[in-house]
Amino acid sequence: MRTGRNQAPVPVVPTGFTGQDFPGLRESRTLANCDPADPDNANFNTTVIDVGPGAAITSLANVPWESLSPHTMVRVLPKSTPYNERIFIVTSDIKVCGVRDANGARPKINGIGARVRNSSALQSLIGTPAEEYSTVNRGIVAIARDSGIRNIAVEGLNLTGAMLPPYSGASHAAGYIGMDNLSHLYNTHTGCLYVSRAQNVTLRDNEFAFCPVGVYVISRGLDYGGDHYLTRNFLLEANWFHDNGLVDDYNVHQAYIQGVNFVVQYNYFGNPIRYDIDGSGTIDNDEASNGNDLKMRTVGELVRYNYFENGAHTIDLIDIEDFRPSVFPWFFNLLADQSPGSVTPALRAQMERDWEKYDAGSYMYGNIFRRDSKVHVQTMGASMVHFGSDNSPIDGRRGKLWFYFNTVLTELNKNTSAGAATLFSCCLDNANSWDFYDGHLVLDANNVDFHMIANGKDYGVIRRRTPEAFWGRYVAVNNAVQVTSATGTLTNAQPFHWNTYKGEQIELRRNFVTNNWNQPLWGGYPTPGYGDNEVELDEFTYPGANVAHHVTGAANLLTGGSLALSATTATPLVGSALCNQAVAWTDDIPAAVRPNYQVRLQDNGAGGWTPGVLVVTARTAHTTLGANQCN
């Protein structure tokens, strides 16, 4: 960073995204709040509309969504049967809030055969069924408007049903009832909740199930028509995801999000969809979704205090795609040259802030990860955290992933697949940036520096083939990893690998892992515990990356020959080897991104835990390895 054009650089500690540009961000968990008198609802209390039994409006389809005035709260009242209408939020300053019943159940909205409100004014905003990608085809609840909308909250709803059995990539189509009273098909990648072009959005305390995508958030860049096409400032908090995705389809996920400034906290990601397609009476491991729990094409993200089960990549934190001119300086400057009227000094300053976040790296802490026998067989060797790229290595994640005070449970029998239970992965081994730069990408004669040259103008160095600029750099500190078999024993457990590719650079500080972690996959395996894959396209990695693994600090690992964590709650056992073993904070992890809370699962008293429930307590000390402090 520079403080002036002609002044020397001022050294700073990059902090990535710590909430500095997110309005009203709170670290503590909050749940659905439908009380108009509560100060938290000050932006939504001018008009209150109740919908449901006993109210003046009994059907969601009768709410005038197209003409709601700003500062309106629509309260969805408890109902003994599911609502079967859809919600379209197309005006700003709107909150839709589900009021739980006496048993604590959220109001349910079933998307199968759900009716769309009959309104020509609404249709002009959401499109028609004849347009495959129009909003009317995309979600049970949809937040979208081409002119951009702001300040939206959806809380306390149970959204389910935008696909049908057998939930496969080839056969899952489901329909809704349009304004013409006819049945129409949803888009094949419909979300339970779909967001396009909205800013300052909160999704809190909802349940998302049985949709190709649980939450689907898209963004477009300045080249699309303005900053309002980019989804910005998004809080995904305390939601329950389960049974989303498609069997044998890796292109849909429990949550897919694009945009700038995303906080994902206190969510419970249960297992993605599984289904007995062949009717054998059992669900085979190839009859499970091989999509991700959480796929993020984001800038300025924070992922903390969540629980994740399985997923091909549990978290897929990769290159941005549809809004590169809003964030990458070289594309921004190209747009400024081609269309000067589309950029302003304020937009340039915003781009520079967002680019700094992307360039700085990411923080991920206080989460619980579980990988067990319900995972798709082809993904048992896939990573839990993918941090890099799957389109363009040149555009892949910058900086380091700081991964700390997380708990990882792997519960897989040995030889259930050819791979290991793997924590980190950087990229696809065949990703090709040339395809994403339309002939404008040039590798200098020095064979190190990539430039973008368009219309005869060199937009400067955009990536370097050096270890310092290579994607897939991680720092792991104060985490707890327990490697067991499917029955919870240390014997016969699937091996654990820290990474996938030789070129990934991992700095291991103090972490705990059970001492069965580095068993060879087979006799003579060359680097037990570390990934041995090579990046196929050599020009997109640094010299020497494929020669040997680049994991350092293995001597810092704390290993143990007994269980340290409860498989039920994911908390330390009494006398656990995790207690009093954490190393002290260093300045490279700022105070703003150090955990003040902890989450655990709720013991159900029958040898398991309660699905969808996270128990949250304050974390007042940081002496225990993993997501929870020893008592």
XYZ file of C-alpha atoms in Angstrom:
631
model
C 0.000 0.000 0.000
C 1.162 3.531 -0.719
C 0.115 6.660 1.131
C 0.803 8.888 -1.868
C 1.939 8.693 -5.454
C 5.577 9.541 -4.814
C 6.070 8.066 -1.381
C 7.769 4.812 -0.505
C 5.663 1.738 0.275
C 4.445 1.482 3.846
C 4.813 -2.091 5.191
C 1.539 -3.528 6.447
C 0.345 -6.843 7.808
C -2.357 -7.983 5.361
C -5.550 -8.884 7.144
C -7.677 -10.105 4.276
C -11.324 -9.617 5.148
C -12.009 -8.961 8.803
C -15.347 -7.263 8.401
C -14.109 -3.741 7.775
C -16.432 -3.227 4.803
C -19.365 -5.270 6.085
C -22.181 -3.187 7.604
C -23.198 -4.187 11.100
C -21.233 -7.451 11.229
C -21.411 -9.243 14.588
C -19.304 -12.204 15.575
C -21.880 -13.598 17.983
C -24.636 -15.831 16.602
C -28.143 -14.475 16.231
C -31.266 -16.367 15.186
C -34.445 -15.460 13.320
C -36.107 -12.414 14.832
C -39.634 -11.553 13.664
C -40.394 -8.929 16.300
C -40.918 -5.552 14.591
C -40.295 -3.781 17.894
C -36.812 -5.221 18.293
C -34.053 -2.663 17.570
C -32.462 -5.145 15.151
C -35.517 -4.743 12.929
C -35.472 -0.954 12.773
C -35.088 -1.091 8.986
C -38.101 -3.389 8.572
C -40.823 -2.061 10.877
C -42.612 0.618 8.879
C -45.010 -1.942 7.400
C -45.684 -5.434 8.768
C -47.595 -7.993 6.690
C -48.649 -11.266 8.293
C -49.301 -14.251 6.024
C -50.930 -17.508 7.039
C -53.751 -18.947 9.144
C -55.856 -16.272 10.779
C -54.191 -13.407 8.885
C -55.825 -11.147 6.304
C -53.514 -12.706 3.688
C -53.435 -16.488 3.878
C -51.333 -17.292 0.807
C -47.794 -16.236 -0.115
C -48.979 -15.855 -3.713
C -51.311 -13.064 -2.597
C -48.521 -10.907 -1.193
C -47.867 -7.991 -3.598
C -44.148 -8.755 -3.920
C -43.704 -6.474 -6.916
C -44.893 -3.385 -5.036
C -43.784 -3.834 -1.429
C -42.689 -0.517 -0.021
C -39.278 -0.121 1.603
C -38.894 -1.092 5.265
C -41.474 -3.887 5.112
C -41.441 -7.123 7.102
C -43.429 -10.078 5.770
C -44.020 -12.542 8.582
C -44.807 -16.113 7.530
C -46.974 -17.616 10.269
C -46.951 -21.258 11.424
C -49.069 -23.628 9.380
C -49.923 -27.305 9.862
C -49.215 -28.073 6.200
C -46.482 -26.632 3.967
C -47.025 -23.462 2.018
C -46.996 -24.231 -1.682
C -46.307 -20.811 -3.174
C -43.118 -19.012 -4.089
C -41.532 -15.779 -2.869
C -39.936 -13.144 -5.114
C -38.142 -10.274 -3.393
C -37.721 -7.534 -5.977
C -37.716 -4.323 -3.907
C -35.196 -3.003 -1.371
C -35.368 -2.961 2.436
C -37.466 -6.112 2.808
C -37.378 -8.822 5.446
C -39.191 -12.152 5.144
C -39.312 -13.897 8.491
C -40.719 -17.272 9.498
C -42.454 -17.490 12.881
C -41.832 -20.860 14.526
C -44.721 -22.909 15.884
C -45.180 -24.066 19.469
C -42.853 -27.016 18.825
C -40.124 -24.819 17.409
C -40.648 -25.848 13.768
C -39.995 -23.331 11.016
C -42.770 -22.629 8.493
C -42.164 -24.956 5.538
C -42.409 -23.916 1.894
C -42.496 -26.817 -0.562
C -41.330 -25.934 -4.057
C -42.843 -28.938 -5.862
C -45.849 -27.575 -7.756
C -45.540 -24.244 -5.960
C -47.596 -21.412 -7.402
C -46.237 -18.135 -8.751
C -48.199 -14.960 -8.012
C -50.196 -13.861 -11.068
C -49.012 -10.324 -11.773
C -47.867 -8.767 -15.021
C -45.806 -6.261 -13.032
C -44.018 -9.099 -11.252
C -43.503 -10.958 -14.510
C -41.696 -7.952 -15.983
C -39.152 -8.318 -13.165
C -38.714 -12.107 -12.997
C -39.176 -13.155 -16.630
C -41.177 -15.951 -18.191
C -40.869 -19.754 -18.138
C -39.790 -19.695 -21.788
C -36.495 -18.103 -20.704
C -34.475 -20.943 -19.166
C -32.326 -18.672 -17.011
C -35.036 -16.222 -15.963
C -35.611 -15.696 -12.250
C -39.028 -17.385 -12.380
C -37.247 -20.696 -13.059
C -34.510 -20.404 -10.432
C -35.619 -20.685 -6.797
C -38.361 -21.339 -4.251
C -37.370 -17.967 -2.829
C -35.664 -15.599 -5.280
C -33.967 -12.260 -4.624
C -33.316 -10.470 -7.883
C -33.784 -7.304 -9.880
C -31.756 -5.948 -12.794
C -31.629 -2.454 -11.292
C -30.193 -3.873 -8.060
C -31.766 -4.143 -4.626
C -30.333 -3.686 -1.141
C -30.934 -4.545 2.504
C -32.681 -7.896 2.320
C -33.128 -10.492 5.063
C -34.652 -13.971 4.869
C -34.910 -15.701 8.221
C -36.582 -18.662 9.872
C -37.922 -20.565 6.839
C -37.799 -24.229 5.871
C -37.316 -24.331 2.101
C -37.489 -27.750 0.502
C -38.246 -29.456 -2.778
C -36.975 -28.194 -6.125
C -36.067 -31.651 -7.461
C -37.547 -35.146 -7.593
C -36.204 -38.704 -7.157
C -33.873 -40.231 -8.215
C -32.067 -36.909 -7.741
C -29.528 -37.765 -10.434
C -27.881 -35.433 -12.891
C -29.886 -37.001 -15.694
C -33.239 -37.252 -13.917
C -34.382 -34.840 -11.230
C -36.676 -32.360 -12.993
C -39.393 -30.748 -10.904
C -41.996 -28.171 -11.785
C -43.952 -25.205 -10.491
C -47.286 -23.605 -11.429
C -46.799 -20.430 -13.426
C -48.989 -17.367 -13.822
C -50.746 -19.166 -16.675
C -51.891 -21.949 -14.278
C -49.723 -24.436 -16.197
C -46.846 -26.547 -14.944
C -43.332 -25.457 -15.911
C -39.931 -26.977 -15.136
C -37.461 -25.378 -12.795
C -33.986 -24.743 -14.144
C -31.900 -27.898 -13.709
C -29.664 -26.079 -11.194
C -32.414 -24.396 -9.191
C -31.672 -23.235 -5.653
C -33.931 -23.474 -2.645
C -32.968 -19.825 -2.374
C -31.598 -17.918 -5.358
C -29.872 -14.530 -5.213
C -28.931 -12.392 -8.177
C -27.758 -8.808 -8.028
C -28.405 -7.823 -4.421
C -26.324 -6.095 -1.771
C -26.468 -6.216 2.032
C -28.178 -9.607 2.273
C -28.710 -11.759 5.373
C -29.822 -15.401 5.248
C -30.246 -16.527 8.831
C -31.660 -19.535 10.669
C -33.224 -21.245 7.624
C -33.336 -24.882 6.567
C -32.453 -25.767 2.962
C -33.076 -29.301 1.698
C -33.779 -31.363 -1.431
C -32.763 -28.760 -3.996
C -30.048 -29.071 -6.655
C -28.438 -26.096 -4.905
C -29.399 -25.102 -1.378
C -28.353 -21.461 -1.702
C -27.349 -20.179 -5.123
C -25.787 -16.684 -5.284
C -24.485 -15.172 -8.514
C -22.707 -11.934 -9.378
C -21.766 -9.956 -12.458
C -19.072 -7.324 -12.868
C -18.781 -3.717 -13.940
C -18.613 -4.859 -17.539
C -22.179 -6.129 -17.151
C -23.618 -2.682 -16.474
C -22.586 -1.378 -13.058
C -21.630 -2.296 -9.511
C -25.236 -3.112 -8.625
C -24.866 -6.294 -10.687
C -22.370 -7.575 -8.104
C -23.624 -9.289 -4.938
C -21.860 -7.584 -2.046
C -22.027 -7.837 1.777
C -23.628 -11.223 2.385
C -24.145 -12.930 5.737
C -24.916 -16.655 5.753
C -25.565 -17.425 9.400
C -26.981 -20.276 11.484
C -28.635 -22.128 8.595
C -29.113 -25.886 8.225
C -28.185 -27.453 4.892
C -28.789 -31.113 4.108
C -29.723 -33.407 1.213
C -28.915 -30.860 -1.491
C -26.918 -31.486 -4.662
C -27.434 -34.224 -7.218
C -26.302 -37.826 -7.211
C -23.366 -38.258 -9.618
C -23.191 -34.581 -10.556
C -20.243 -32.498 -9.370
C -21.581 -29.229 -10.793
C -24.152 -28.461 -8.084
C -23.561 -27.889 -4.388
C -25.247 -27.326 -1.063
C -24.233 -23.686 -1.333
C -22.715 -21.874 -4.313
C -21.866 -18.226 -3.723
C -20.209 -15.479 -5.771
C -19.464 -11.900 -4.809
C -17.585 -9.603 -2.432
C -17.614 -9.595 1.391
C -19.107 -12.913 2.500
C -19.317 -14.106 6.095
C -20.255 -17.759 6.618
C -20.729 -18.554 10.302
C -22.637 -20.917 12.604
C -24.078 -22.994 9.768
C -24.702 -26.736 9.959
C -23.877 -28.464 6.677
C -25.283 -31.973 6.962
C -24.636 -34.645 4.416
C -25.404 -33.848 0.748
C -28.034 -35.892 -1.099
C -27.827 -39.706 -1.231
C -30.377 -41.956 -2.937
C -30.820 -45.637 -3.763
C -30.936 -45.209 -7.538
C -30.640 -48.888 -8.442
C -33.297 -49.945 -5.915
C -30.984 -52.445 -4.245
C -32.227 -51.550 -0.766
C -28.936 -49.930 0.236
C -27.330 -46.635 -0.724
C -23.981 -47.348 -2.327
C -21.199 -44.811 -2.133
C -21.553 -44.024 -5.821
C -25.190 -43.098 -5.142
C -24.215 -39.930 -3.322
C -23.659 -36.358 -4.387
C -20.136 -35.492 -5.439
C -20.777 -31.779 -5.241
C -19.384 -29.568 -2.495
C -20.835 -28.411 0.796
C -19.745 -24.834 0.153
C -18.367 -23.470 -3.114
C -17.083 -19.901 -2.956
C -16.035 -17.694 -5.849
C -15.674 -14.800 -3.475
C -13.522 -11.863 -2.428
C -13.239 -10.869 1.212
C -14.608 -13.969 2.893
C -14.620 -15.235 6.446
C -15.531 -18.867 7.256
C -15.831 -19.587 10.965
C -17.811 -21.584 13.538
C -19.476 -23.990 11.079
C -19.996 -27.740 10.978
C -19.400 -29.581 7.683
C -20.121 -33.185 6.669
C -18.516 -34.696 3.576
C -18.879 -33.025 0.194
C -16.405 -33.658 -2.625
C -14.546 -30.602 -1.450
C -16.100 -29.624 1.839
C -15.121 -26.027 1.102
C -14.186 -24.998 -2.428
C -12.578 -21.547 -2.198
C -11.414 -20.744 -5.696
C -10.939 -18.187 -8.470
C -13.619 -15.614 -9.142
C -15.347 -15.975 -12.479
C -18.123 -13.606 -13.575
C -16.959 -10.316 -12.040
C -13.223 -10.139 -12.723
C -13.322 -6.506 -14.047
C -14.676 -5.393 -10.661
C -11.695 -6.787 -8.742
C -8.649 -7.509 -10.909
C -6.744 -4.278 -11.752
C -5.744 -5.438 -15.235
C -9.325 -6.179 -16.271
C -10.568 -2.986 -14.608
C -8.025 -0.939 -16.552
C -8.928 -2.710 -19.777
C -12.585 -1.830 -19.168
C -11.600 1.781 -18.457
C -9.794 1.946 -21.793
C -12.642 0.362 -23.717
C -15.516 2.129 -21.945
C -14.323 5.162 -19.941
C -17.842 6.099 -18.880
C -18.313 2.822 -17.011
C -15.716 3.564 -14.314
C -15.365 6.373 -11.781
C -12.750 7.295 -9.154
C -15.039 5.824 -6.502
C -15.298 2.524 -8.373
C -11.530 2.456 -8.812
C -11.015 2.979 -5.085
C -13.490 0.190 -4.360
C -11.712 -2.124 -6.795
C -8.395 -1.419 -5.085
C -9.873 -2.305 -1.667
C -11.377 -5.507 -3.010
C -8.190 -6.467 -4.851
C -6.224 -6.017 -1.617
C -8.555 -8.485 0.102
C -8.216 -11.047 -2.669
C -4.445 -10.613 -2.767
C -4.028 -10.909 1.005
C -5.357 -14.446 1.545
C -8.109 -15.929 3.707
C -8.854 -16.914 7.294
C -10.720 -20.059 8.313
C -11.123 -20.923 11.981
C -13.295 -22.532 14.640
C -14.917 -25.002 12.209
C -15.621 -28.733 12.558
C -15.070 -31.007 9.555
C -16.257 -34.610 9.335
C -15.549 -37.067 6.528
C -17.212 -40.468 6.885
C -18.539 -43.455 4.945
C -21.452 -41.455 3.486
C -19.110 -39.560 1.193
C -19.188 -40.332 -2.536
C -16.704 -43.110 -3.318
C -14.899 -41.064 -5.962
C -14.306 -38.214 -3.554
C -12.891 -40.098 -0.611
C -9.451 -38.922 -1.701
C -10.606 -35.396 -2.502
C -9.700 -32.510 -0.254
C -11.763 -31.054 2.518
C -10.511 -27.554 1.678
C -9.780 -26.593 -1.924
C -7.926 -23.265 -2.033
C -6.694 -22.256 -5.463
C -8.411 -22.519 -8.819
C -10.528 -24.716 -11.018
C -10.795 -22.428 -14.050
C -7.709 -20.272 -14.390
C -4.543 -20.767 -12.342
C -3.569 -17.192 -13.204
C -6.750 -16.007 -11.462
C -6.431 -18.503 -8.587
C -6.443 -17.574 -4.931
C -3.736 -15.170 -3.813
C -1.961 -15.028 -0.503
C -2.142 -17.782 2.092
C -4.976 -19.697 3.668
C -4.678 -19.336 7.426
C -6.284 -22.457 8.898
C -6.363 -22.549 12.691
C -8.305 -23.828 15.704
C -10.327 -26.201 13.493
C -11.320 -29.792 14.298
C -11.108 -32.517 11.638
C -12.663 -35.969 12.076
C -12.078 -38.623 9.410
C -14.024 -41.860 9.914
C -13.203 -44.083 6.945
C -12.057 -47.670 6.656
C -8.751 -48.337 4.951
C -8.871 -49.216 1.250
C -12.381 -47.816 0.775
C -10.857 -45.904 -2.155
C -7.496 -45.458 -3.818
C -6.980 -42.073 -2.156
C -6.509 -40.791 1.348
C -8.647 -38.524 3.477
C -7.037 -35.261 2.390
C -7.173 -31.818 3.981
C -5.853 -29.367 1.349
C -5.851 -29.123 -2.423
C -4.875 -26.196 -4.618
C -6.135 -26.764 -8.139
C -7.200 -28.962 -10.976
C -4.208 -30.626 -12.552
C -5.399 -29.760 -16.068
C -6.616 -26.172 -15.544
C -5.594 -23.943 -18.443
C -5.505 -20.157 -18.100
C -4.989 -19.605 -21.802
C -8.652 -20.461 -22.320
C -9.796 -17.712 -19.931
C -7.819 -14.826 -21.411
C -8.985 -14.857 -25.037
C -5.473 -14.810 -26.414
C -4.356 -11.888 -24.221
C -2.175 -13.911 -21.823
C 1.566 -13.802 -22.507
C 4.446 -15.518 -20.689
C 7.552 -13.309 -20.847
C 10.792 -14.472 -22.375
C 12.129 -14.810 -18.830
C 9.654 -17.701 -18.413
C 8.545 -16.222 -15.085
C 6.197 -13.295 -15.598
C 2.680 -13.530 -17.021
C 1.305 -10.361 -18.638
C -2.026 -9.480 -20.165
C -1.542 -7.718 -23.503
C -4.680 -6.514 -25.250
C -5.033 -4.183 -28.232
C -1.272 -3.618 -28.211
C -1.205 -2.456 -24.556
C 0.668 -4.293 -21.812
C -1.381 -4.249 -18.606
C 1.583 -5.369 -16.546
C 2.624 -8.463 -14.627
C -0.419 -10.278 -13.309
C 1.209 -13.434 -11.907
C 4.709 -14.811 -11.441
C 6.012 -18.365 -11.625
C 7.673 -18.228 -8.216
C 6.974 -20.046 -4.958
C 5.874 -16.740 -3.397
C 3.182 -16.240 -6.044
C 2.028 -19.822 -6.517
C -1.502 -20.680 -5.400
C -1.894 -23.345 -2.762
C -0.068 -21.821 0.209
C -1.325 -22.749 3.670
C -0.455 -22.161 7.298
C -1.983 -24.730 9.660
C -1.741 -24.006 13.361
C -3.516 -25.213 16.510
C -5.806 -27.650 14.682
C -6.886 -31.106 15.865
C -7.110 -34.061 13.451
C -8.477 -37.440 14.525
C -8.130 -40.305 12.029
C -10.315 -43.358 12.716
C -12.069 -46.184 10.961
C -15.816 -46.107 10.337
C -16.287 -47.776 13.713
C -14.203 -45.205 15.566
C -10.995 -47.189 16.056
C -7.450 -46.131 15.233
C -6.783 -49.417 13.476
C -7.957 -50.037 9.904
C -8.363 -46.280 9.304
C -8.035 -44.623 5.930
C -4.693 -42.749 5.784
C -4.717 -38.977 6.150
C -2.837 -36.571 3.874
C -2.255 -32.903 4.560
C -2.287 -32.014 0.869
C -2.854 -33.268 -2.694
C -0.161 -31.766 -4.933
C 3.604 -31.704 -4.484
C 3.736 -28.005 -5.359
C 1.450 -26.943 -2.506
C 3.333 -25.207 0.270
C 2.164 -26.023 3.769
C 3.683 -24.610 6.916
C 2.755 -26.903 9.795
C 3.056 -25.228 13.138
C 1.656 -26.937 16.238
C -1.203 -29.291 15.335
C -2.431 -32.587 16.752
C -2.971 -35.680 14.629
C -3.440 -39.292 15.728
C -0.307 -41.297 15.040
C -1.963 -43.458 12.380
C -2.166 -40.517 9.967
C 0.836 -41.209 7.759
C 0.289 -44.806 6.780
C 1.244 -45.544 3.142
C -1.592 -45.973 0.686
C 0.203 -49.038 -0.591
C 3.594 -50.687 -0.205
C 6.440 -48.388 -1.204
C 4.367 -45.206 -1.422
C 7.038 -42.467 -1.607
C 5.710 -39.692 0.668
C 3.291 -40.962 3.309
C 1.091 -38.187 4.626
C 1.763 -35.746 1.807
C 0.151 -35.496 -1.601
C 2.148 -36.799 -4.525
C 0.157 -35.461 -7.484
C 1.837 -33.281 -10.091
C 0.411 -30.268 -11.896
C 0.230 -31.380 -15.520
C 0.596 -27.960 -17.175
C 4.128 -27.113 -16.121
C 3.939 -23.477 -17.268
C 1.337 -22.797 -14.590
C 3.517 -23.735 -11.667
C 6.922 -22.736 -10.344
C 10.182 -24.522 -11.227
C 10.754 -27.481 -8.936
C 7.134 -27.677 -7.761
C 6.689 -31.222 -9.060
C 10.060 -32.527 -7.851
C 9.141 -33.188 -4.199
C 6.533 -32.212 -1.656
C 6.786 -28.775 -0.046
C 5.417 -29.431 3.435
C 7.504 -28.008 6.253
C 7.215 -28.199 10.011
C 6.249 -31.860 10.411
C 8.484 -31.916 13.481
C 6.034 -29.518 15.128
C 3.203 -32.051 14.992
C 1.870 -33.440 18.236
C 0.807 -37.053 17.715
C -1.065 -39.417 19.964
C -1.907 -43.092 20.051
C -5.348 -42.741 21.580
C -8.577 -40.915 20.785
C -8.596 -37.234 21.698
C -12.029 -36.147 20.469
C -15.599 -37.253 21.010
C -17.054 -38.522 17.741
C -20.459 -37.428 19.019
C -19.882 -33.796 19.980
C -16.421 -33.218 18.391
C -15.182 -31.833 21.709
C -12.033 -32.924 23.581
C -12.356 -36.040 25.711
C -11.524 -35.920 29.392
C -7.743 -35.912 29.709
C -7.377 -35.244 25.990
C -3.919 -34.776 24.510
C -5.241 -31.534 22.989
C -5.438 -29.692 26.301
C -2.837 -27.012 27.059
C -0.949 -27.666 23.814
C -1.801 -24.653 21.624
C 1.016 -22.294 20.695
C 0.687 -18.588 21.377
C -0.680 -16.124 18.847
C 1.678 -14.491 16.386
C 1.180 -11.116 14.730
C 0.453 -12.653 11.330
C -3.020 -13.618 12.604
C -4.669 -10.302 13.562
C -6.745 -9.942 16.706
C -9.842 -9.277 14.581
C -9.791 -12.873 13.311
C -9.175 -14.805 16.515
C -12.052 -16.970 17.796
C -14.156 -15.619 20.632
C -16.737 -18.414 20.285
C -16.810 -22.174 19.853
C -19.326 -24.638 18.444
C -20.027 -28.264 19.235
C -22.628 -30.842 18.280
C -25.460 -31.730 20.636
C -25.304 -35.241 22.088
C -28.657 -36.947 21.484
C -28.157 -39.464 24.302
C -28.298 -42.432 21.913
C -24.732 -42.557 20.652
C -25.147 -39.805 18.112
C -25.879 -36.112 17.818
C -28.875 -33.934 16.958
C -28.920 -33.009 13.246
C -29.049 -29.320 12.472
C -28.093 -28.133 15.959
C -24.906 -26.310 16.910
C -24.314 -25.453 20.544
C -22.503 -22.106 20.779
C -20.536 -20.895 23.786
C -17.922 -18.233 24.388
C -14.305 -19.222 23.984
C -12.385 -17.409 26.674
C -9.021 -19.136 26.217
C -6.928 -20.464 23.335
C -4.831 -23.136 24.993
C -6.533 -26.191 23.455
C -5.910 -27.469 19.946
C -9.015 -27.602 17.756
C -12.358 -25.824 17.654
C -13.232 -26.323 21.354
C -11.477 -25.443 24.564
C -10.948 -28.182 27.176
C -13.199 -27.705 30.200
